[in-house]
Amino acid sequence: GSGDDVFMQCMDEISQLADEIKPDVILLATGADAHRTDPLATLRFDYPGYEYAAKAVGHIARSYANGRVLIGGAGGYQPFDHTPQIWANVVTTVHDEVTLFDN
């Protein structure tokens, strides 16, 4: 399965698409089942890939959607290990990116 390199390339393409469509709001389903150790997935994403994606989403939300992002936890079959950590990291990273220039 694909790893962080492919995930990051996809996020770059999504960022370019966002430059064209300029979304009013972002809906993000944080699928932790793409993590490399998830027992039911064949993808190999890791924490740097999730962080990269979260920063991209936060940047898009800040740039076009007035910071409006709805984040839901989705997938992930390691409820006591990676899943809650990934969800928490994504929410924190998106929040930090959206509020980066707020004062």
mmCIF file of C-alpha atoms in Angstrom:
data_model
loop_
_atom_site.group_PDB
_atom_site.id
_atom_site.type_symbol
_atom_site.label_atom_id
_atom_site.label_comp_id
_atom_site.label_asym_id
_atom_site.label_seq_id
_atom_site.Cartn_x
_atom_site.Cartn_y
_atom_site.Cartn_z
ATOM 1 C CA GLY A 1 0.000 0.000 0.000
ATOM 2 C CA SER A 2 0.863 3.634 -0.402
ATOM 3 C CA GLY A 3 2.833 5.518 2.222
ATOM 4 C CA ASP A 4 3.308 9.116 3.307
ATOM 5 C CA ASP A 5 4.989 10.122 0.044
ATOM 6 C CA VAL A 6 1.871 9.341 -1.991
ATOM 7 C CA PHE A 7 -0.398 10.807 0.707
ATOM 8 C CA MET A 8 1.554 14.078 0.645
ATOM 9 C CA GLN A 9 1.427 14.240 -3.163
ATOM 10 C CA CYS A 10 -2.343 13.800 -3.017
ATOM 11 C CA MET A 11 -2.620 16.595 -0.460
ATOM 12 C CA ASP A 12 -0.595 18.873 -2.749
ATOM 13 C CA GLU A 13 -3.070 18.130 -5.538
ATOM 14 C CA ILE A 14 -6.004 18.833 -3.209
ATOM 15 C CA SER A 15 -4.400 22.146 -2.220
ATOM 16 C CA GLN A 16 -4.093 23.108 -5.894
ATOM 17 C CA LEU A 17 -7.726 22.172 -6.459
ATOM 18 C CA ALA A 18 -8.737 24.292 -3.457
ATOM 19 C CA ASP A 19 -6.968 27.244 -5.094
ATOM 20 C CA GLU A 20 -9.367 26.810 -8.008
ATOM 21 C CA ILE A 21 -12.651 26.117 -6.200
ATOM 22 C CA LYS A 22 -12.094 28.243 -3.054
ATOM 23 C CA PRO A 23 -14.301 26.244 -0.658
ATOM 24 C CA ASP A 24 -16.569 27.976 1.883
ATOM 25 C CA VAL A 25 -16.166 25.200 4.449
ATOM 26 C CA ILE A 26 -13.988 22.109 4.852
ATOM 27 C CA LEU A 27 -15.351 18.723 5.943
ATOM 28 C CA LEU A 28 -12.607 16.367 7.091
ATOM 29 C CA ALA A 29 -13.045 12.702 7.966
ATOM 30 C CA THR A 30 -9.886 11.702 9.813
ATOM 31 C CA GLY A 31 -9.438 8.075 8.809
ATOM 32 C CA ALA A 32 -6.914 6.543 11.174
ATOM 33 C CA ASP A 33 -7.299 3.187 9.434
ATOM 34 C CA ALA A 34 -4.719 4.305 6.867
ATOM 35 C CA HIS A 35 -2.000 4.111 9.545
ATOM 36 C CA ARG A 36 0.753 1.634 8.694
ATOM 37 C CA THR A 37 0.024 -0.581 11.717
ATOM 38 C CA ASP A 38 -3.760 -0.721 11.376
ATOM 39 C CA PRO A 39 -4.776 -4.390 11.260
ATOM 40 C CA LEU A 40 -7.435 -3.963 8.569
ATOM 41 C CA ALA A 41 -5.721 -1.587 6.156
ATOM 42 C CA THR A 42 -3.138 -1.998 3.451
ATOM 43 C CA LEU A 43 -2.001 1.638 3.464
ATOM 44 C CA ARG A 44 1.191 2.741 5.197
ATOM 45 C CA PHE A 45 0.570 6.306 6.355
ATOM 46 C CA ASP A 46 2.429 7.502 9.431
ATOM 47 C CA TYR A 47 2.354 10.530 11.723
ATOM 48 C CA PRO A 48 4.313 12.866 9.386
ATOM 49 C CA GLY A 49 1.808 12.215 6.589
ATOM 50 C CA TYR A 50 -1.164 12.920 8.818
ATOM 51 C CA GLU A 51 0.502 16.119 10.069
ATOM 52 C CA TYR A 52 1.242 17.257 6.520
ATOM 53 C CA ALA A 53 -2.374 16.662 5.532
ATOM 54 C CA ALA A 54 -3.699 18.458 8.617
ATOM 55 C CA LYS A 55 -1.501 21.485 7.913
ATOM 56 C CA ALA A 56 -2.738 21.555 4.322
ATOM 57 C CA VAL A 57 -6.374 21.381 5.456
ATOM 58 C CA GLY A 58 -5.791 24.136 8.002
ATOM 59 C CA HIS A 59 -4.140 26.315 5.383
ATOM 60 C CA ILE A 60 -7.026 25.801 2.953
ATOM 61 C CA ALA A 61 -9.568 26.568 5.677
ATOM 62 C CA ARG A 62 -7.723 29.716 6.730
ATOM 63 C CA SER A 63 -7.233 30.881 3.142
ATOM 64 C CA TYR A 64 -10.720 30.318 1.763
ATOM 65 C CA ALA A 65 -13.213 29.226 4.422
ATOM 66 C CA ASN A 66 -12.688 31.755 7.219
ATOM 67 C CA GLY A 67 -11.243 28.903 9.285
ATOM 68 C CA ARG A 68 -14.415 26.819 9.049
ATOM 69 C CA VAL A 69 -13.517 23.140 9.373
ATOM 70 C CA LEU A 70 -15.713 20.298 10.594
ATOM 71 C CA ILE A 71 -13.507 17.388 11.676
ATOM 72 C CA GLY A 72 -14.800 13.917 12.424
ATOM 73 C CA GLY A 73 -12.928 10.841 13.522
ATOM 74 C CA ALA A 74 -13.323 8.051 10.998
ATOM 75 C CA GLY A 75 -11.916 4.571 10.764
ATOM 76 C CA GLY A 76 -9.075 3.206 12.784
ATOM 77 C CA TYR A 77 -9.120 -0.169 14.447
ATOM 78 C CA GLN A 78 -6.574 0.477 17.189
ATOM 79 C CA PRO A 79 -8.814 2.208 19.739
ATOM 80 C CA PHE A 80 -6.203 2.205 22.497
ATOM 81 C CA ASP A 81 -3.154 2.996 20.395
ATOM 82 C CA HIS A 82 -2.805 5.023 17.203
ATOM 83 C CA THR A 83 -6.412 5.947 16.437
ATOM 84 C CA PRO A 84 -7.031 8.440 19.288
ATOM 85 C CA GLN A 85 -3.519 9.857 18.917
ATOM 86 C CA ILE A 86 -3.992 10.479 15.194
ATOM 87 C CA TRP A 87 -7.375 12.109 15.749
ATOM 88 C CA ALA A 88 -5.990 14.354 18.499
ATOM 89 C CA ASN A 89 -2.935 15.314 16.444
ATOM 90 C CA VAL A 90 -5.034 16.178 13.401
ATOM 91 C CA VAL A 91 -7.473 18.337 15.380
ATOM 92 C CA THR A 92 -4.624 20.152 17.152
ATOM 93 C CA THR A 93 -2.628 20.698 13.959
ATOM 94 C CA VAL A 94 -5.623 21.994 11.987
ATOM 95 C CA HIS A 95 -6.535 24.310 14.875
ATOM 96 C CA ASP A 96 -2.982 25.633 15.115
ATOM 97 C CA GLU A 97 -2.796 26.220 11.360
ATOM 98 C CA VAL A 98 -6.169 27.990 11.214
ATOM 99 C CA THR A 99 -5.357 30.273 14.157
ATOM 100 C CA LEU A 100 -1.741 30.873 13.138
ATOM 101 C CA PHE A 101 -2.328 34.523 12.304
ATOM 102 C CA ASP A 102 -5.147 35.293 14.754
ATOM 103 C CA ASN A 103 -4.434 37.889 17.421
#
